[in-house]
Each structure stands twice: as structure tokens, then as C-alpha cells.
Amino acid sequence: MARTRYAHVGTGMRSNMYRGAMSDNHKHHAELVAICDKNPARMELYNKHLAESGMPTVPTYAPEQFEQMVVETRPERVIVTSGPDATHSEYICRAMEAGCDVITEKPMTVDAGSCRRILETRARTGRQVQVTFNYRYAPPRSQIKEMILDGAIGDILSVNFTWLLDTRHGADYFRRWHRRRENSGSLLVHKATHHFDLVNWWVDDWPEEVFCHGSLKYYTPATAERLGLSDHADRCLDCPVMDRCPFAMNLAENEWLKKMYLDPEPQDGYQRDKCVFADEIDIWDTMSVTARYQRGALLTYQLHAYSPWEGYHVAFNGTRGRIEHHACENTYISGDGTVPGELEKHNVSITYTPEFAKPQSIEPRTGSGGHGGGDPLLQADIFDPDAPSDRLRRKAFHTDGAYSILVGVAAYTSIDTGQPVTIADLLGGAPIE
Ligand SMILES: NC(=O)c1ccc[n+]([C@@H]2O[C@H](COP(=O)([O-])OP(=O)(O)OC[C@H]3O[C@@H](n4cnc5c(N)ncnc54)[C@H](O)[C@@H]3O)[C@@H](O)[C@H]2O)c1
């Protein structure tokens, strides 16, 4: 069988999931032909990992050589896993202009202007943009989708969703590029794109109007003072209070983090271990969103990034009953050896209460692998041309990518203006379907 030719942009931590699939269980479907990154040392590391898994190494290209890469290596599809998130839209559009289909990590982009540009370029070129929402594939979340699809609670009238990031995982977004809104669109886009996508997919509708409050009250100099850490440095590596700081990250001691970030640092100055109490942080650590959907369902959503435990609670109120789903997640920091976002098997529950009846406990489905067992299923949906058709419609495209980020963009715009924001205004007539 002819393999599909892939180029891969962005060779940081998340690229491992794609490289791993193309070197292992999907090597008969995918042929990697080139990589592109602004850091040559990280591309060298990527090639080293390819060689270690018995795969041929591939030519490397700098960002400005992207079009040259496409001409010389003739990829059919381009995988975008660059970070900051704000770099995605440029590569998504350049790839489509060069005649390639795109697979992009979430968030598809971080603001309304670049979102419109992606939608317009896609409509004009007729290319495909797949957005890899791995959260949909976690077994209990797919199970909820199935229950809703099968009519267990009738029409959904409201959703109440709380997501908690703990002081280990949550803190990691305040250490590096995510902590500036221009890079990540804040956690309302970077992180909540997953959550808003889940809601859009679960209720099978699109958001219409959004209002939001946000605050930054934990990852602040005041917290450093409360914890007796005021004499901290700008980064952990040379910090005098590292031994006492509960947020300290030792890049030199972790083999993965050292190879991926500390060793390549001289080439681009990317510091992975900046202090979480820095003044330059301009994202929120506490966010409270309310949204209305096109068919009238109402959403309340909360996200905070300094919880003692990590996980989520979501409840759906329908015309014929209620579903509540609760889950704790193992927490991790990319590259420290733990499995990202694995659900704690004994701390996941689904409660179903039909109209006029008693609550029933439903056994949650389980899976293994990254992101609650979602990553292996997602890999098949990306690379396997014969992946079975899916009645849950987990494979996501530009429309899903756009609506999920636009809730976040509307939310941060609402924080700025104090006013509700309509999604149609952000779209400005761009071709979304
Ligand atoms: N789906 C998930 O659960 C999940 C998990 C982690 C990360 N992600 C996403 O994956 C992406 C990468 O995250 P990461 O943790 O690997 O980040 P990272 O910082 O580890 O890696 C980003 C890579 O992009 C490169 N880069 C930076 N600017 C570039 C440019 N202009 N052109 C080309 N390359 C550039 C960097 O040198 C680095 O190699 C992000 O968009 C993030 O949101 C998704």
C-alpha cells in the first residue's frame, strides 16, 4: 500500500506522539519526509530518536525554508505541532497554499483574525484541516457522547462544567510561552479549547454568545511573598530559593527536559523554567465563562490552575434527565516520564438520573495510554486511511477548531470589554462550514 508523505513542523515535546506513531504502529501508513523547526538542536534530537527506532533520518528546514521544503520533499500532509500556539495559523495557511492538507495540534489558532484567515484560505484552496482533539477519544468522554446521542437525557438545556488544573500541571503554563496572551490566547484558548470543543461536540451545537470574568490572584508576586519566596530569581536554574520552592523545576536533573530544552537553549533562548511568580504573566489563573448555544442550551464553565487535585466535573441537564461525570487525572509535566493526563481509574464516575427516576451509577469505560487512552485512538484517526467510520464523529476539522477557539477568544474579549461577545461578530462572515 502506498504510504502518505508527511512533513512535520515543530519538534518539541508534543511532536513525540506523532513521531512515535509514524515510527511504530503507523509506519506502514505514513512516510515522514521532512521536519521544520526554528531550533536546529531540537530537530537533531528528533532525527536521533528516529534513528534509535530504526527509521531513516529526514532533511531539516528552518521556518523561512518551509516552501522550499514542500517543493523538495513533496509532502501530501503537514503536521503542525509548533509552539507557541500563535505560530500554528501561519503554517496551516502556508501548507494549504503550497497544496498540502494539514493536521494541526490544538488550539487551531489564538485570535479571531488568524481564524478568519485559516477559514478563508481553506475555502479558497479546498484543502483539509484536521484538528487533533485527543480529549474526545478518552473512553468515558466518548461514553457520555454515546449516551447523549442515544437520547438518554433528551434535548440538552444546560451544561455545568468545571475543570481544575493542579499546582503541578497548572503551574507549568505560567513558566513559559503560554503565560503571555499573545502566544497562547491565555488558558481560555490554549487549555479551554479542549473543553469548549468537548461541549460543542457533546451538545452537537455551536456557541452563539459568551460572557466571562477572569482574574490572576495565585501565580503572583504576592503568593511568592506569602510562601517566603520573595527573593526568587527569574528562572529556576539559578534560583536561590529553589530548594524551598514547591514550584521549582530542575531542568538539569531530568534527562528528557535537559535534552529537549536546556541543551538547545543557546540556539533560541527558549527558557523552559521561568519563575511562576513573574510580573510579565498576563494570562488569568481563574476564569468563569457563561455561554449560550444556537439552539438555546446554556453553558457555565469554570477553569482554575492552582487546585490541590486535577480533574473535572461536568453535568448535563436535559429534557429527560441528568448526566453527571466526574474524573480525577494523574498530573504530569511534559517529559518527566509520566503519562500525560491519564485518568485515575478508581476516581472516575458517571451518574445517570432519568426523568422521574432514581440515580443510576454507570460503569465508566477505561483505556490506557496518553490522555486517558485517547492518544492511541487519535493516532489511528490521523494516520490509518482505513480507520473505521465513527458514529461519534470524533475526527475533528476546521469548523470544530474554529468554534472551540472562538469561545475562548470571545471570553477574553469579554474580560477586556466587560460586555458579552457574539461569535458571529468574531467570524465576520468567514466561511466556517
Ligand atoms: N493535545 C494535547 O493534549 C497537547 C499537549 C501538549 C501540547 N499540545 C500542543 O502542541 C503544541 C506544541 O507544544 P509543546 O509542549 O511540544 O511545545 P514546545 O515548546 O515543547 O515545542 C514547540 C516547538 O516549536 C518550535 N517552534 C517555535 N517557534 C517556531 C516557529 N516559528 N516555527 C517552527 N517551529 C517553531 C520550538 O522550537 C519547539 O521545538 C502546542 O500548540 C500545544 O498547545 C497539545
Coordinates of N, CA, C and O in Angstrom, one line a residue, residues 88-89 92 96 104-123 128-133 136 188-190 192-201 205-208 210 293-294 393 395-413 421-433:
H88 N 0.8 28.5 14.9 CA 0.0 27.5 14.1 C -0.5 28.0 12.8 O -0.4 27.4 11.7
S89 N -1.2 29.2 12.9 CA -2.0 29.7 11.8 C -1.1 29.9 10.5 O -1.5 29.6 9.4
I92 N -0.4 26.5 9.0 CA -1.6 26.0 8.4 C -1.9 26.6 7.1 O -2.2 25.9 6.1
M96 N -1.5 24.9 3.2 CA -2.6 24.8 2.2 C -2.3 25.6 0.9 O -2.6 25.1 -0.1
T104 N -3.3 19.7 12.5 CA -2.8 20.6 13.5 C -3.2 20.3 14.9 O -4.3 19.8 15.2
E105 N -2.2 20.5 15.8 CA -2.5 20.4 17.2 C -3.5 21.5 17.6 O -3.6 22.5 16.9
K106 N -4.2 21.3 18.7 CA -5.0 22.4 19.3 C -4.1 23.4 19.9 O -2.9 23.0 20.3
P107 N -4.5 24.6 20.1 CA -5.6 25.2 19.5 C -5.3 25.5 18.1 O -4.1 25.8 17.7
M108 N -6.3 25.5 17.2 CA -6.1 25.8 15.8 C -5.4 27.1 15.6 O -4.5 27.3 14.8
T109 N -5.8 28.1 16.4 CA -5.1 29.4 16.4 C -5.5 30.1 17.7 O -6.3 29.6 18.5
V110 N -5.1 31.4 17.9 CA -5.3 32.1 19.2 C -6.1 33.4 19.1 O -6.4 34.0 20.1
D111 N -6.5 33.8 17.9 CA -7.3 35.0 17.8 C -8.2 35.0 16.6 O -8.1 34.1 15.7
A112 N -9.1 36.0 16.5 CA -10.2 35.9 15.5 C -9.6 36.2 14.1 O -10.1 35.6 13.2
G113 N -8.7 37.1 14.0 CA -8.1 37.5 12.7 C -7.5 36.3 12.0 O -7.8 36.0 10.8
S114 N -6.6 35.6 12.7 CA -6.0 34.4 12.1 C -6.9 33.3 11.9 O -6.8 32.5 11.0
C115 N -8.0 33.2 12.7 CA -9.0 32.1 12.5 C -9.7 32.4 11.2 O -9.9 31.5 10.4
R116 N -10.1 33.7 10.9 CA -10.8 34.0 9.7 C -9.8 33.7 8.5 O -10.3 33.2 7.5
R117 N -8.5 34.0 8.7 CA -7.6 33.7 7.6 C -7.5 32.2 7.3 O -7.5 31.8 6.1
I118 N -7.5 31.4 8.3 CA -7.5 29.9 8.0 C -8.7 29.5 7.3 O -8.7 28.8 6.3
L119 N -9.9 30.0 7.8 CA -11.2 29.6 7.1 C -11.2 30.1 5.7 O -11.7 29.3 4.8
E120 N -10.8 31.3 5.4 CA -10.8 31.8 4.0 C -9.8 31.0 3.2 O -10.1 30.6 2.0
T121 N -8.6 30.7 3.7 CA -7.6 30.0 2.9 C -8.1 28.6 2.6 O -8.0 28.1 1.5
R122 N -8.7 28.0 3.6 CA -9.3 26.6 3.4 C -10.3 26.6 2.3 O -10.3 25.8 1.4
A123 N -11.3 27.6 2.4 CA -12.3 27.6 1.4 C -11.8 27.8 0.0 O -12.2 27.2 -1.0
Q128 N -7.8 20.3 3.3 CA -8.4 19.8 4.5 C -7.6 20.2 5.8 O -6.3 20.1 5.7
V129 N -8.2 20.6 6.8 CA -7.5 20.9 8.1 C -8.2 20.0 9.2 O -9.3 20.2 9.5
Q130 N -7.4 19.0 9.6 CA -7.8 18.2 10.7 C -7.2 18.7 12.0 O -6.0 19.0 12.1
V131 N -8.1 18.9 13.1 CA -7.6 19.4 14.3 C -7.7 18.2 15.3 O -8.7 17.6 15.5
T132 N -6.5 18.0 16.0 CA -6.4 16.7 16.8 C -6.9 16.9 18.2 O -6.1 17.1 19.1
F133 N -8.2 16.8 18.4 CA -8.8 16.9 19.7 C -8.8 15.6 20.4 O -9.8 14.9 20.5
R136 N -11.5 14.1 23.1 CA -12.8 13.5 22.7 C -12.7 11.9 22.8 O -13.7 11.3 23.0
L188 N -7.8 30.4 28.4 CA -9.2 30.4 27.8 C -9.1 29.8 26.4 O -10.1 29.3 25.9
V189 N -8.0 29.9 25.7 CA -7.8 29.3 24.4 C -6.9 28.1 24.5 O -7.3 27.0 24.1
H190 N -5.7 28.3 25.0 CA -4.8 27.2 25.0 C -5.3 25.9 25.6 O -5.3 24.8 25.0
A192 N -8.6 25.7 27.4 CA -10.1 25.5 27.3 C -10.6 25.2 25.9 O -11.7 24.8 25.7
T193 N -9.7 25.3 24.8 CA -10.1 24.9 23.5 C -10.6 23.4 23.6 O -11.5 23.0 22.9
H194 N -9.9 22.6 24.4 CA -10.2 21.2 24.6 C -11.6 21.1 25.2 O -12.5 20.3 24.8
H195 N -11.9 21.9 26.2 CA -13.1 21.8 27.0 C -14.3 22.4 26.2 O -15.4 21.8 26.2
F196 N -14.1 23.5 25.5 CA -15.2 24.1 24.7 C -15.5 23.1 23.5 O -16.6 23.0 23.1
D197 N -14.4 22.5 23.0 CA -14.7 21.5 21.9 C -15.5 20.4 22.4 O -16.4 19.9 21.7
L198 N -15.2 19.9 23.6 CA -16.0 18.8 24.2 C -17.4 19.2 24.3 O -18.3 18.4 23.9
V199 N -17.7 20.4 24.8 CA -19.1 20.8 25.0 C -19.8 20.9 23.6 O -20.9 20.4 23.4
N200 N -19.1 21.6 22.7 CA -19.7 21.7 21.3 C -20.0 20.4 20.7 O -21.1 20.2 20.1
W201 N -19.1 19.4 20.9 CA -19.3 18.0 20.4 C -20.4 17.3 21.2 O -21.3 16.7 20.6
D205 N -23.9 21.3 18.9 CA -24.4 22.6 18.6 C -23.2 23.6 18.6 O -22.1 23.2 19.1
W206 N -23.4 24.8 18.1 CA -22.3 25.8 18.1 C -22.7 26.9 19.0 O -23.8 27.3 19.2
P207 N -21.6 27.5 19.6 CA -21.9 28.6 20.6 C -22.3 29.9 19.8 O -21.9 30.1 18.7
E208 N -23.1 30.7 20.5 CA -23.6 31.9 19.9 C -23.1 33.2 20.6 O -22.7 34.2 20.0
V210 N -21.1 34.8 24.4 CA -20.2 34.4 25.5 C -19.9 35.7 26.4 O -19.8 36.8 25.9
Y293 N -25.9 28.7 23.4 CA -25.7 28.0 22.1 C -26.8 28.3 21.2 O -27.9 28.9 21.6
Q294 N -26.6 28.0 19.9 CA -27.5 28.4 18.8 C -28.9 27.9 19.1 O -29.9 28.5 18.8
R393 N -18.3 10.6 15.6 CA -17.7 11.8 14.9 C -16.6 12.4 15.7 O -16.6 13.6 16.0
K395 N -13.4 12.5 14.8 CA -12.4 13.2 14.0 C -12.9 14.6 13.7 O -14.0 14.8 13.3
A396 N -12.0 15.6 14.0 CA -12.4 17.0 14.0 C -11.7 17.8 12.9 O -10.6 17.5 12.6
F397 N -12.4 18.8 12.4 CA -11.9 19.6 11.3 C -11.9 21.1 11.7 O -12.1 21.4 12.8
H398 N -11.8 21.9 10.6 CA -11.6 23.3 10.8 C -12.8 24.0 11.5 O -12.6 24.9 12.3
T399 N -14.0 23.5 11.2 CA -15.2 24.1 11.9 C -15.1 23.9 13.4 O -15.4 24.8 14.2
D400 N -14.8 22.6 13.8 CA -14.6 22.3 15.2 C -13.5 23.2 15.8 O -13.6 23.7 16.9
G401 N -12.4 23.2 15.1 CA -11.2 24.0 15.6 C -11.6 25.5 15.8 O -11.2 26.1 16.8
A402 N -12.3 26.0 14.8 CA -12.7 27.4 14.9 C -13.7 27.7 16.0 O -13.4 28.6 16.9
Y403 N -14.8 27.0 16.1 CA -15.8 27.3 17.2 C -15.2 27.1 18.6 O -15.6 27.8 19.5
S404 N -14.3 26.1 18.7 CA -13.8 25.9 20.1 C -12.8 27.0 20.5 O -12.9 27.5 21.6
I405 N -12.0 27.6 19.6 CA -11.2 28.7 20.0 C -12.0 30.0 20.1 O -11.6 30.9 20.9
L406 N -13.0 30.1 19.3 CA -13.8 31.4 19.3 C -14.5 31.6 20.6 O -14.7 32.7 21.0
V407 N -14.9 30.5 21.3 CA -15.5 30.7 22.6 C -14.4 31.3 23.5 O -14.7 32.3 24.3
G408 N -13.2 30.9 23.5 CA -12.1 31.4 24.3 C -11.8 32.9 23.9 O -11.6 33.7 24.7
V409 N -11.7 33.1 22.6 CA -11.4 34.5 22.1 C -12.6 35.4 22.6 O -12.3 36.5 23.0
A410 N -13.8 34.9 22.4 CA -14.9 35.8 22.9 C -14.8 36.0 24.4 O -15.1 37.1 24.9
A411 N -14.4 35.0 25.1 CA -14.3 35.1 26.6 C -13.2 36.1 27.0 O -13.5 37.0 27.8
Y412 N -12.0 36.1 26.3 CA -11.0 37.1 26.7 C -11.4 38.5 26.2 O -11.1 39.5 26.9
T413 N -12.1 38.6 25.1 CA -12.6 39.9 24.6 C -13.6 40.4 25.6 O -13.6 41.6 25.9
V421 N -20.0 38.9 24.1 CA -19.4 38.9 22.7 C -20.1 37.8 21.9 O -20.3 36.7 22.3
T422 N -20.5 38.2 20.7 CA -21.2 37.2 19.8 C -20.1 36.6 18.9 O -19.3 37.3 18.3
I423 N -20.3 35.3 18.7 CA -19.3 34.5 17.9 C -19.4 35.0 16.4 O -18.4 35.1 15.7
A424 N -20.6 35.3 16.0 CA -20.8 35.8 14.6 C -20.0 37.1 14.3 O -19.4 37.3 13.2
D425 N -19.9 38.0 15.3 CA -19.1 39.2 15.1 C -17.6 38.8 15.0 O -16.9 39.5 14.2
L426 N -17.1 37.8 15.7 CA -15.7 37.4 15.6 C -15.5 36.8 14.2 O -14.4 37.0 13.6
L427 N -16.5 36.1 13.7 CA -16.3 35.4 12.4 C -16.3 36.3 11.3 O -15.7 36.1 10.2
G428 N -17.1 37.4 11.4 CA -17.1 38.4 10.4 C -17.5 37.9 9.0 O -16.9 38.3 8.0
G429 N -18.3 36.9 8.9 CA -18.7 36.3 7.6 C -17.7 35.3 7.0 O -17.9 34.9 5.9
A430 N -16.7 35.0 7.7 CA -15.7 34.0 7.2 C -16.4 32.6 6.9 O -17.3 32.3 7.7
P431 N -16.0 31.9 5.9 CA -16.7 30.6 5.5 C -16.3 29.5 6.5 O -15.3 28.9 6.3
I432 N -17.2 29.2 7.5 CA -16.9 28.3 8.5 C -17.3 26.9 8.3 O -16.7 25.9 8.7
E433 N -18.4 26.7 7.5 CA -18.9 25.3 7.3 C -18.1 24.5 6.3 O -17.6 25.1 5.4

